[in-house]
mmCIF file of C-alpha atoms in Angstrom:
data_model
loop_
_atom_site.group_PDB
_atom_site.id
_atom_site.type_symbol
_atom_site.label_atom_id
_atom_site.label_comp_id
_atom_site.label_asym_id
_atom_site.label_seq_id
_atom_site.Cartn_x
_atom_site.Cartn_y
_atom_site.Cartn_z
ATOM 1 C CA UNK A 1 0.000 0.000 0.000
ATOM 2 C CA UNK A 2 1.331 3.433 -0.926
ATOM 3 C CA UNK A 3 1.991 6.124 1.620
ATOM 4 C CA UNK A 4 -0.952 8.110 0.233
ATOM 5 C CA UNK A 5 -3.236 5.088 0.524
ATOM 6 C CA UNK A 6 -2.113 4.528 4.103
ATOM 7 C CA UNK A 7 -2.801 8.167 4.893
ATOM 8 C CA UNK A 8 -6.285 7.961 3.366
ATOM 9 C CA UNK A 9 -7.044 4.736 5.225
ATOM 10 C CA UNK A 10 -5.890 6.286 8.485
ATOM 11 C CA UNK A 11 -7.983 9.373 7.886
ATOM 12 C CA UNK A 12 -11.048 7.290 7.064
ATOM 13 C CA UNK A 13 -10.561 5.224 10.234
ATOM 14 C CA UNK A 14 -10.227 8.378 12.309
ATOM 15 C CA UNK A 15 -13.438 9.778 10.810
ATOM 16 C CA UNK A 16 -15.328 6.535 11.527
ATOM 17 C CA UNK A 17 -14.039 6.353 15.099
ATOM 18 C CA UNK A 18 -14.877 10.013 15.658
ATOM 19 C CA UNK A 19 -18.378 9.555 14.250
ATOM 20 C CA UNK A 20 -18.973 6.485 16.407
ATOM 21 C CA UNK A 21 -17.772 8.296 19.521
ATOM 22 C CA UNK A 22 -20.031 11.232 18.728
ATOM 23 C CA UNK A 23 -23.007 8.948 18.173
ATOM 24 C CA UNK A 24 -22.396 7.112 21.455
ATOM 25 C CA UNK A 25 -22.100 10.380 23.343
ATOM 26 C CA UNK A 26 -25.358 11.563 21.757
ATOM 27 C CA UNK A 27 -27.106 8.371 22.886
ATOM 28 C CA UNK A 28 -25.716 8.771 26.402
ATOM 29 C CA UNK A 29 -26.811 12.386 26.662
ATOM 30 C CA UNK A 30 -30.255 11.681 25.244
ATOM 31 C CA UNK A 31 -30.852 8.836 27.687
ATOM 32 C CA UNK A 32 -30.197 10.950 30.779
ATOM 33 C CA UNK A 33 -31.548 14.337 29.673
ATOM 34 C CA UNK A 34 -35.094 15.103 30.872
ATOM 35 C CA UNK A 35 -37.434 15.397 27.925
ATOM 36 C CA UNK A 36 -38.915 18.749 26.995
ATOM 37 C CA UNK A 37 -42.229 19.066 25.237
ATOM 38 C CA UNK A 38 -43.397 15.768 23.775
ATOM 39 C CA UNK A 39 -44.080 15.614 20.030
ATOM 40 C CA UNK A 40 -47.806 16.103 19.444
ATOM 41 C CA UNK A 41 -48.306 14.054 16.297
ATOM 42 C CA UNK A 42 -51.852 12.741 16.846
ATOM 43 C CA UNK A 43 -54.270 15.055 15.067
ATOM 44 C CA UNK A 44 -57.881 15.396 16.213
ATOM 45 C CA UNK A 45 -60.053 15.254 13.106
ATOM 46 C CA UNK A 46 -63.430 15.604 14.803
ATOM 47 C CA UNK A 47 -64.701 15.678 18.368
ATOM 48 C CA UNK A 48 -67.795 16.206 20.485
ATOM 49 C CA UNK A 49 -68.723 15.552 24.092
ATOM 50 C CA UNK A 50 -68.802 11.778 23.600
ATOM 51 C CA UNK A 51 -66.483 10.878 20.713
ATOM 52 C CA UNK A 52 -63.208 11.765 19.043
ATOM 53 C CA UNK A 53 -62.032 10.836 15.543
ATOM 54 C CA UNK A 54 -58.317 10.373 14.904
ATOM 55 C CA UNK A 55 -56.036 8.974 12.255
ATOM 56 C CA UNK A 56 -55.618 5.247 12.808
ATOM 57 C CA UNK A 57 -52.170 4.120 13.915
ATOM 58 C CA UNK A 58 -50.537 1.753 16.386
ATOM 59 C CA UNK A 59 -51.491 3.988 19.305
ATOM 60 C CA UNK A 60 -55.015 5.003 18.424
ATOM 61 C CA UNK A 61 -55.984 1.436 17.430
ATOM 62 C CA UNK A 62 -54.807 -0.034 20.743
ATOM 63 C CA UNK A 63 -57.644 -1.663 22.679
ATOM 64 C CA UNK A 64 -58.397 -0.288 26.124
ATOM 65 C CA UNK A 65 -58.450 3.044 27.926
ATOM 66 C CA UNK A 66 -55.802 5.758 27.461
ATOM 67 C CA UNK A 67 -55.173 9.474 27.761
ATOM 68 C CA UNK A 68 -54.796 12.086 25.064
ATOM 69 C CA UNK A 69 -52.801 15.192 26.024
ATOM 70 C CA UNK A 70 -52.504 18.338 23.934
ATOM 71 C CA UNK A 71 -51.187 21.880 24.242
ATOM 72 C CA UNK A 72 -48.089 20.731 26.167
ATOM 73 C CA UNK A 73 -50.343 18.966 28.716
ATOM 74 C CA UNK A 74 -52.702 21.947 29.085
ATOM 75 C CA UNK A 75 -55.427 19.704 27.668
ATOM 76 C CA UNK A 76 -56.179 16.176 28.860
ATOM 77 C CA UNK A 77 -58.937 13.695 28.049
ATOM 78 C CA UNK A 78 -59.494 10.052 28.959
ATOM 79 C CA UNK A 79 -60.128 8.085 25.781
ATOM 80 C CA UNK A 80 -62.066 4.820 25.866
ATOM 81 C CA UNK A 81 -63.104 2.031 23.550
ATOM 82 C CA UNK A 82 -63.061 1.991 19.772
ATOM 83 C CA UNK A 83 -66.523 2.791 18.395
ATOM 84 C CA UNK A 84 -65.885 2.536 14.665
ATOM 85 C CA UNK A 85 -63.232 2.514 11.956
ATOM 86 C CA UNK A 86 -63.094 3.892 8.436
ATOM 87 C CA UNK A 87 -60.306 1.895 6.744
ATOM 88 C CA UNK A 88 -60.667 3.783 3.474
ATOM 89 C CA UNK A 89 -60.125 7.089 5.243
ATOM 90 C CA UNK A 90 -57.585 5.637 7.666
ATOM 91 C CA UNK A 91 -59.468 6.913 10.703
ATOM 92 C CA UNK A 92 -60.791 5.572 13.982
ATOM 93 C CA UNK A 93 -63.505 6.937 16.279
ATOM 94 C CA UNK A 94 -63.255 6.296 20.013
ATOM 95 C CA UNK A 95 -65.335 7.111 23.075
ATOM 96 C CA UNK A 96 -64.408 10.142 25.150
ATOM 97 C CA UNK A 97 -64.848 9.105 28.780
ATOM 98 C CA UNK A 98 -63.923 12.434 30.357
ATOM 99 C CA UNK A 99 -62.222 15.713 29.511
ATOM 100 C CA UNK A 100 -60.127 16.795 32.488
ATOM 101 C CA UNK A 101 -58.724 20.024 31.071
ATOM 102 C CA UNK A 102 -58.904 22.095 27.899
ATOM 103 C CA UNK A 103 -61.258 21.785 24.953
ATOM 104 C CA UNK A 104 -61.164 18.728 22.704
ATOM 105 C CA UNK A 105 -61.721 20.098 19.207
ATOM 106 C CA UNK A 106 -60.866 19.418 15.585
ATOM 107 C CA UNK A 107 -57.535 20.729 14.394
ATOM 108 C CA UNK A 108 -55.779 20.164 17.713
ATOM 109 C CA UNK A 109 -52.791 17.820 17.902
ATOM 110 C CA UNK A 110 -51.675 15.861 20.932
ATOM 111 C CA UNK A 111 -49.925 12.749 22.144
ATOM 112 C CA UNK A 112 -51.120 9.354 23.374
ATOM 113 C CA UNK A 113 -50.390 8.081 26.862
ATOM 114 C CA UNK A 114 -50.985 5.024 29.011
ATOM 115 C CA UNK A 115 -51.887 7.297 31.924
ATOM 116 C CA UNK A 116 -55.578 7.037 32.633
ATOM 117 C CA UNK A 117 -56.375 9.240 35.618
ATOM 118 C CA UNK A 118 -54.486 12.421 36.587
ATOM 119 C CA UNK A 119 -55.022 11.973 40.335
ATOM 120 C CA UNK A 120 -56.307 9.321 42.745
ATOM 121 C CA UNK A 121 -59.489 11.374 43.250
ATOM 122 C CA UNK A 122 -60.322 11.056 39.552
ATOM 123 C CA UNK A 123 -60.075 7.282 40.009
ATOM 124 C CA UNK A 124 -62.552 7.503 42.881
ATOM 125 C CA UNK A 125 -59.960 7.248 45.647
ATOM 126 C CA UNK A 126 -59.410 9.621 48.566
ATOM 127 C CA UNK A 127 -55.832 10.800 48.976
ATOM 128 C CA UNK A 128 -53.665 13.329 50.731
ATOM 129 C CA UNK A 129 -50.433 14.989 49.687
ATOM 130 C CA UNK A 130 -47.389 14.067 51.739
ATOM 131 C CA UNK A 131 -43.726 15.006 51.445
ATOM 132 C CA UNK A 132 -41.060 12.360 51.710
ATOM 133 C CA UNK A 133 -37.419 13.106 52.552
ATOM 134 C CA UNK A 134 -35.651 14.330 49.448
ATOM 135 C CA UNK A 135 -37.911 16.279 49.293
ATOM 136 C CA UNK A 136 -40.332 14.389 47.079
ATOM 137 C CA UNK A 137 -44.124 14.748 46.958
ATOM 138 C CA UNK A 138 -46.312 11.653 47.104
ATOM 139 C CA UNK A 139 -49.971 10.728 47.229
ATOM 140 C CA UNK A 140 -51.066 8.750 50.253
ATOM 141 C CA UNK A 141 -54.200 6.672 49.627
ATOM 142 C CA UNK A 142 -55.603 5.243 52.863
ATOM 143 C CA UNK A 143 -56.709 1.618 53.008
ATOM 144 C CA UNK A 144 -58.632 -0.601 55.387
ATOM 145 C CA UNK A 145 -55.388 -2.157 56.607
ATOM 146 C CA UNK A 146 -52.709 0.256 57.862
ATOM 147 C CA UNK A 147 -50.224 -2.616 58.152
ATOM 148 C CA UNK A 148 -50.312 -3.641 54.461
ATOM 149 C CA UNK A 149 -48.951 -1.091 51.991
ATOM 150 C CA UNK A 150 -48.287 -0.812 48.266
ATOM 151 C CA UNK A 151 -45.631 1.652 47.100
ATOM 152 C CA UNK A 152 -45.948 2.605 43.400
ATOM 153 C CA UNK A 153 -42.684 3.505 41.612
ATOM 154 C CA UNK A 154 -42.911 5.011 38.131
ATOM 155 C CA UNK A 155 -40.315 4.808 35.369
ATOM 156 C CA UNK A 156 -37.894 7.038 33.488
ATOM 157 C CA UNK A 157 -39.646 10.135 32.175
ATOM 158 C CA UNK A 158 -42.812 9.245 34.080
ATOM 159 C CA UNK A 159 -44.796 10.804 36.900
ATOM 160 C CA UNK A 160 -46.480 9.450 40.021
ATOM 161 C CA UNK A 161 -49.790 9.367 38.098
ATOM 162 C CA UNK A 162 -48.428 6.215 36.411
ATOM 163 C CA UNK A 163 -49.738 3.965 39.165
ATOM 164 C CA UNK A 164 -53.146 5.586 39.608
ATOM 165 C CA UNK A 165 -54.700 3.259 37.018
ATOM 166 C CA UNK A 166 -53.966 0.206 39.184
ATOM 167 C CA UNK A 167 -54.580 1.845 42.572
ATOM 168 C CA UNK A 168 -58.331 0.973 42.664
ATOM 169 C CA UNK A 169 -57.476 -2.745 42.685
ATOM 170 C CA UNK A 170 -55.189 -2.436 45.699
ATOM 171 C CA UNK A 171 -57.755 -0.196 47.392
ATOM 172 C CA UNK A 172 -60.459 -2.863 47.004
ATOM 173 C CA UNK A 173 -58.060 -5.343 48.597
ATOM 174 C CA UNK A 174 -57.561 -3.073 51.595
ATOM 175 C CA UNK A 175 -54.003 -1.850 51.023
ATOM 176 C CA UNK A 176 -52.765 1.570 52.083
ATOM 177 C CA UNK A 177 -50.906 3.059 49.120
ATOM 178 C CA UNK A 178 -48.114 5.523 48.456
ATOM 179 C CA UNK A 179 -47.606 6.857 44.912
ATOM 180 C CA UNK A 180 -44.179 8.443 44.953
ATOM 181 C CA UNK A 181 -42.110 10.848 42.905
ATOM 182 C CA UNK A 182 -38.337 10.911 42.735
ATOM 183 C CA UNK A 183 -35.587 13.381 41.911
ATOM 184 C CA UNK A 184 -35.723 14.786 38.396
ATOM 185 C CA UNK A 185 -39.172 13.494 37.419
ATOM 186 C CA UNK A 186 -40.854 16.893 37.189
ATOM 187 C CA UNK A 187 -42.807 16.483 40.432
ATOM 188 C CA UNK A 188 -39.783 16.258 42.741
ATOM 189 C CA UNK A 189 -36.841 18.692 42.517
ATOM 190 C CA UNK A 190 -34.199 18.087 39.858
ATOM 191 C CA UNK A 191 -31.088 16.044 40.509
ATOM 192 C CA UNK A 192 -27.952 17.996 41.389
ATOM 193 C CA UNK A 193 -26.770 18.027 37.767
ATOM 194 C CA UNK A 194 -30.203 18.248 36.169
ATOM 195 C CA UNK A 195 -29.881 14.796 34.596
ATOM 196 C CA UNK A 196 -31.632 11.476 35.047
ATOM 197 C CA UNK A 197 -29.418 8.965 36.849
ATOM 198 C CA UNK A 198 -31.236 5.854 35.587
ATOM 199 C CA UNK A 199 -32.068 4.753 39.123
ATOM 200 C CA UNK A 200 -28.552 5.081 40.553
ATOM 201 C CA UNK A 201 -29.440 7.987 42.862
ATOM 202 C CA UNK A 202 -33.234 7.990 42.426
ATOM 203 C CA UNK A 203 -33.396 4.787 44.464
ATOM 204 C CA UNK A 204 -32.681 6.935 47.534
ATOM 205 C CA UNK A 205 -36.242 8.259 47.195
ATOM 206 C CA UNK A 206 -37.528 4.679 47.058
ATOM 207 C CA UNK A 207 -35.672 3.856 50.273
ATOM 208 C CA UNK A 208 -37.182 6.996 51.840
ATOM 209 C CA UNK A 209 -40.681 5.889 50.814
ATOM 210 C CA UNK A 210 -40.166 2.454 52.365
ATOM 211 C CA UNK A 211 -38.909 4.119 55.545
ATOM 212 C CA UNK A 212 -41.949 6.420 55.577
ATOM 213 C CA UNK A 213 -44.329 3.474 55.306
ATOM 214 C CA UNK A 214 -42.470 1.574 58.013
ATOM 215 C CA UNK A 215 -42.627 4.568 60.343
ATOM 216 C CA UNK A 216 -46.400 4.578 59.975
ATOM 217 C CA UNK A 217 -46.943 0.972 60.864
ATOM 218 C CA UNK A 218 -46.397 -0.870 57.586
ATOM 219 C CA UNK A 219 -45.057 -4.360 58.217
ATOM 220 C CA UNK A 220 -46.033 -5.883 54.852
ATOM 221 C CA UNK A 221 -45.036 -3.855 51.788
ATOM 222 C CA UNK A 222 -45.545 -4.618 48.093
ATOM 223 C CA UNK A 223 -43.415 -2.586 45.676
ATOM 224 C CA UNK A 224 -45.199 -1.986 42.358
ATOM 225 C CA UNK A 225 -42.581 -0.800 39.872
ATOM 226 C CA UNK A 226 -42.998 0.267 36.264
ATOM 227 C CA UNK A 227 -40.173 0.159 33.686
ATOM 228 C CA UNK A 228 -37.106 1.727 35.373
ATOM 229 C CA UNK A 229 -39.130 1.817 38.589
ATOM 230 C CA UNK A 230 -39.185 -1.973 38.454
ATOM 231 C CA UNK A 231 -35.380 -2.089 38.499
ATOM 232 C CA UNK A 232 -35.380 0.179 41.529
ATOM 233 C CA UNK A 233 -38.018 -1.969 43.241
ATOM 234 C CA UNK A 234 -35.926 -5.086 42.683
ATOM 235 C CA UNK A 235 -32.784 -3.367 43.959
ATOM 236 C CA UNK A 236 -34.623 -1.977 46.989
ATOM 237 C CA UNK A 237 -35.837 -5.445 47.913
ATOM 238 C CA UNK A 238 -32.179 -6.434 48.297
ATOM 239 C CA UNK A 239 -30.714 -3.228 49.716
ATOM 240 C CA UNK A 240 -33.367 -1.344 51.707
ATOM 241 C CA UNK A 241 -32.670 -1.008 55.441
ATOM 242 C CA UNK A 242 -36.332 -2.041 55.825
ATOM 243 C CA UNK A 243 -36.203 -4.933 53.346
ATOM 244 C CA UNK A 244 -37.559 -7.353 55.960
ATOM 245 C CA UNK A 245 -40.907 -5.563 55.588
ATOM 246 C CA UNK A 246 -41.057 -6.110 51.796
ATOM 247 C CA UNK A 247 -43.242 -9.117 50.952
ATOM 248 C CA UNK A 248 -43.338 -8.994 47.161
ATOM 249 C CA UNK A 249 -42.682 -7.130 43.914
ATOM 250 C CA UNK A 250 -45.108 -6.374 41.090
ATOM 251 C CA UNK A 251 -43.012 -5.401 38.061
ATOM 252 C CA UNK A 252 -44.741 -4.060 34.947
ATOM 253 C CA UNK A 253 -42.681 -3.877 31.722
ATOM 254 C CA UNK A 254 -39.496 -3.936 33.795
ATOM 255 C CA UNK A 255 -36.124 -2.562 32.773
ATOM 256 C CA UNK A 256 -34.085 -5.295 34.436
ATOM 257 C CA UNK A 257 -30.872 -4.835 32.471
ATOM 258 C CA UNK A 258 -29.825 -1.498 30.979
ATOM 259 C CA UNK A 259 -27.309 -3.160 28.635
ATOM 260 C CA UNK A 260 -29.903 -5.413 26.995
ATOM 261 C CA UNK A 261 -32.568 -2.717 26.940
ATOM 262 C CA UNK A 262 -30.380 -0.070 25.308
ATOM 263 C CA UNK A 263 -28.935 -2.600 22.844
ATOM 264 C CA UNK A 264 -32.478 -3.578 21.889
ATOM 265 C CA UNK A 265 -33.476 0.045 21.252
ATOM 266 C CA UNK A 266 -30.279 0.800 19.360
ATOM 267 C CA UNK A 267 -30.854 -2.168 17.050
ATOM 268 C CA UNK A 268 -34.493 -1.135 16.582
ATOM 269 C CA UNK A 269 -33.241 2.279 15.442
ATOM 270 C CA UNK A 270 -31.026 0.461 12.906
ATOM 271 C CA UNK A 271 -27.842 1.688 14.519
ATOM 272 C CA UNK A 272 -24.780 -0.436 15.302
ATOM 273 C CA UNK A 273 -25.401 -2.152 18.641
ATOM 274 C CA UNK A 274 -21.883 -1.411 19.901
ATOM 275 C CA UNK A 275 -22.909 2.255 20.184
ATOM 276 C CA UNK A 276 -25.181 1.439 23.124
ATOM 277 C CA UNK A 277 -22.369 -0.320 24.958
ATOM 278 C CA UNK A 278 -20.102 2.654 24.432
ATOM 279 C CA UNK A 279 -22.852 5.025 25.596
ATOM 280 C CA UNK A 280 -23.260 3.109 28.852
ATOM 281 C CA UNK A 281 -19.469 2.973 29.252
ATOM 282 C CA UNK A 282 -19.446 6.779 29.050
ATOM 283 C CA UNK A 283 -22.125 7.035 31.744
ATOM 284 C CA UNK A 284 -20.432 4.498 33.993
ATOM 285 C CA UNK A 285 -16.808 5.446 33.484
ATOM 286 C CA UNK A 286 -14.266 8.246 33.485
ATOM 287 C CA UNK A 287 -15.934 10.222 30.671
ATOM 288 C CA UNK A 288 -19.208 10.745 32.556
ATOM 289 C CA UNK A 289 -18.712 14.529 32.642
ATOM 290 C CA UNK A 290 -18.933 14.649 28.851
ATOM 291 C CA UNK A 291 -22.564 13.589 29.196
ATOM 292 C CA UNK A 292 -23.245 16.331 31.739
ATOM 293 C CA UNK A 293 -23.150 14.178 34.872
ATOM 294 C CA UNK A 294 -21.474 15.152 38.118
ATOM 295 C CA UNK A 295 -20.792 11.515 39.002
ATOM 296 C CA UNK A 296 -20.531 8.180 37.172
ATOM 297 C CA UNK A 297 -23.634 6.012 37.219
ATOM 298 C CA UNK A 298 -22.997 2.703 38.989
ATOM 299 C CA UNK A 299 -25.756 0.891 37.131
ATOM 300 C CA UNK A 300 -24.395 -2.515 38.085
ATOM 301 C CA UNK A 301 -25.502 -1.695 41.635
ATOM 302 C CA UNK A 302 -29.095 -1.951 40.379
ATOM 303 C CA UNK A 303 -28.691 -5.299 38.623
ATOM 304 C CA UNK A 304 -29.947 -8.127 40.816
ATOM 305 C CA UNK A 305 -31.220 -10.337 38.010
ATOM 306 C CA UNK A 306 -28.654 -13.080 38.653
ATOM 307 C CA UNK A 307 -29.408 -13.218 42.378
ATOM 308 C CA UNK A 308 -32.275 -15.295 43.734
ATOM 309 C CA UNK A 309 -35.023 -12.891 44.847
ATOM 310 C CA UNK A 310 -35.642 -12.793 48.565
ATOM 311 C CA UNK A 311 -39.390 -12.257 48.015
ATOM 312 C CA UNK A 312 -41.896 -13.447 45.385
ATOM 313 C CA UNK A 313 -41.821 -11.470 42.143
ATOM 314 C CA UNK A 314 -44.635 -11.035 39.604
ATOM 315 C CA UNK A 315 -43.617 -9.748 36.161
ATOM 316 C CA UNK A 316 -46.318 -8.436 33.805
ATOM 317 C CA UNK A 317 -44.967 -7.781 30.324
ATOM 318 C CA UNK A 318 -46.330 -7.394 26.816
ATOM 319 C CA UNK A 319 -45.040 -9.487 23.926
ATOM 320 C CA UNK A 320 -45.467 -6.339 21.812
ATOM 321 C CA UNK A 321 -43.208 -4.114 23.938
ATOM 322 C CA UNK A 322 -40.819 -2.427 21.506
ATOM 323 C CA UNK A 323 -38.999 -0.469 24.201
ATOM 324 C CA UNK A 324 -38.045 -3.048 26.819
ATOM 325 C CA UNK A 325 -37.587 -6.585 25.443
ATOM 326 C CA UNK A 326 -39.760 -9.242 27.040
ATOM 327 C CA UNK A 327 -36.921 -11.690 26.378
ATOM 328 C CA UNK A 328 -35.076 -10.209 29.385
ATOM 329 C CA UNK A 329 -38.119 -10.789 31.601
ATOM 330 C CA UNK A 330 -38.459 -14.337 30.277
ATOM 331 C CA UNK A 331 -34.793 -15.041 30.977
ATOM 332 C CA UNK A 332 -35.153 -13.663 34.503
ATOM 333 C CA UNK A 333 -38.227 -15.818 35.179
ATOM 334 C CA UNK A 334 -36.519 -18.928 33.776
ATOM 335 C CA UNK A 335 -33.467 -18.304 35.957
ATOM 336 C CA UNK A 336 -35.592 -18.111 39.127
ATOM 337 C CA UNK A 337 -38.637 -20.348 38.514
ATOM 338 C CA UNK A 338 -39.404 -20.779 42.213
ATOM 339 C CA UNK A 339 -39.558 -17.044 42.903
ATOM 340 C CA UNK A 340 -40.546 -15.279 39.685
ATOM 341 C CA UNK A 341 -43.872 -15.545 37.864
ATOM 342 C CA UNK A 342 -44.133 -14.093 34.353
ATOM 343 C CA UNK A 343 -47.502 -13.125 32.871
ATOM 344 C CA UNK A 344 -47.368 -12.360 29.159
ATOM 345 C CA UNK A 345 -49.754 -9.897 27.553
ATOM 346 C CA UNK A 346 -50.452 -10.451 23.853
ATOM 347 C CA UNK A 347 -50.841 -6.736 23.102
ATOM 348 C CA UNK A 348 -49.825 -3.383 24.476
ATOM 349 C CA UNK A 349 -46.939 -0.994 24.047
ATOM 350 C CA UNK A 350 -44.422 -0.265 26.796
ATOM 351 C CA UNK A 351 -46.120 -0.034 30.249
ATOM 352 C CA UNK A 352 -49.574 -0.336 28.662
ATOM 353 C CA UNK A 353 -50.302 -3.855 29.864
ATOM 354 C CA UNK A 354 -53.070 -2.715 32.214
ATOM 355 C CA UNK A 355 -54.558 -0.398 29.580
ATOM 356 C CA UNK A 356 -54.988 -3.092 26.966
ATOM 357 C CA UNK A 357 -56.195 -5.812 29.338
ATOM 358 C CA UNK A 358 -57.011 -4.535 32.835
ATOM 359 C CA UNK A 359 -58.784 -7.784 33.640
ATOM 360 C CA UNK A 360 -55.686 -9.897 33.022
ATOM 361 C CA UNK A 361 -53.467 -7.464 34.949
ATOM 362 C CA UNK A 362 -55.765 -7.323 37.954
ATOM 363 C CA UNK A 363 -56.615 -11.051 38.055
ATOM 364 C CA UNK A 364 -52.935 -11.915 37.853
ATOM 365 C CA UNK A 365 -51.991 -9.557 40.658
ATOM 366 C CA UNK A 366 -54.887 -10.503 42.935
ATOM 367 C CA UNK A 367 -54.208 -14.225 42.517
ATOM 368 C CA UNK A 368 -50.483 -13.734 43.189
ATOM 369 C CA UNK A 369 -50.669 -11.387 46.187
ATOM 370 C CA UNK A 370 -49.893 -12.904 49.592
ATOM 371 C CA UNK A 371 -53.056 -13.859 51.459
#
């Protein structure tokens, strides 16, 4: 090879390496940066007090009950069952169960969400606002039994309203409930560097919630975690100073392994999978400041998938989840068959298992809960 060819080859390699490093850093920064306004791509074609007509897509054709937000969350409606479809026009008409805020009208655009109720009161449950150490606001929903508690832990980019959709079930069963927020989620104050820490520091708010429940008489606690909140619930069951009070975990669409989850999403975006590994290496290692962090994220401290759970675990996960692979949940259940029960949902996007089949979610949980 000539000297010129060697120079060109070296330059090309340097460009590729530089591009890969830049792409990995972009992935790392995107993963930990709180989202701004969500894209409002769902256009309202027609609406009245009882119905709304939308373009048909994977979201708007999903069976079940959902929310439609618009105007950067200034508007909010609970959307129910599918009433009719017009395949030729590519539209679907659904029931409007309730408009919580704003005016639902043609020409407005919004986004689809698995959230169903904005507050416990809208789900028919009394609640009070409490502040946990952190500080972090939470909803306290009283139950018939002050000794049995459920603590709801939402996921990355979520809010404490995540768990409201399942709170009526636990209320019927007598549980006292705590729906918590954690640092950086938009309800609680931001983290010290303004970034998400993927559970590494947010788990401190979970420990505080468990301590709060214990201080008020809870001696049997179920942790109900969603997505990243499921990883924190699993870690808390092993590391909480009050772990002897934890009697079980309900994990919906869990992020059990950041490596597998990010690799899955990177491949789905048709990017080289090695970029996700490099992105996590940046967040974990000496280059963490390049991503805007003030400390490296010790994500391995949250990974307890290879360790036998100390309490029973129920995993509820959709086969159709394109964000968190159900294969990781299946592997976890197969590794611990005596402790982990996996319930597969045939439909539903990430964390929408209850929305698409509330009966299956609630029957599975009620049958599994300790008697």
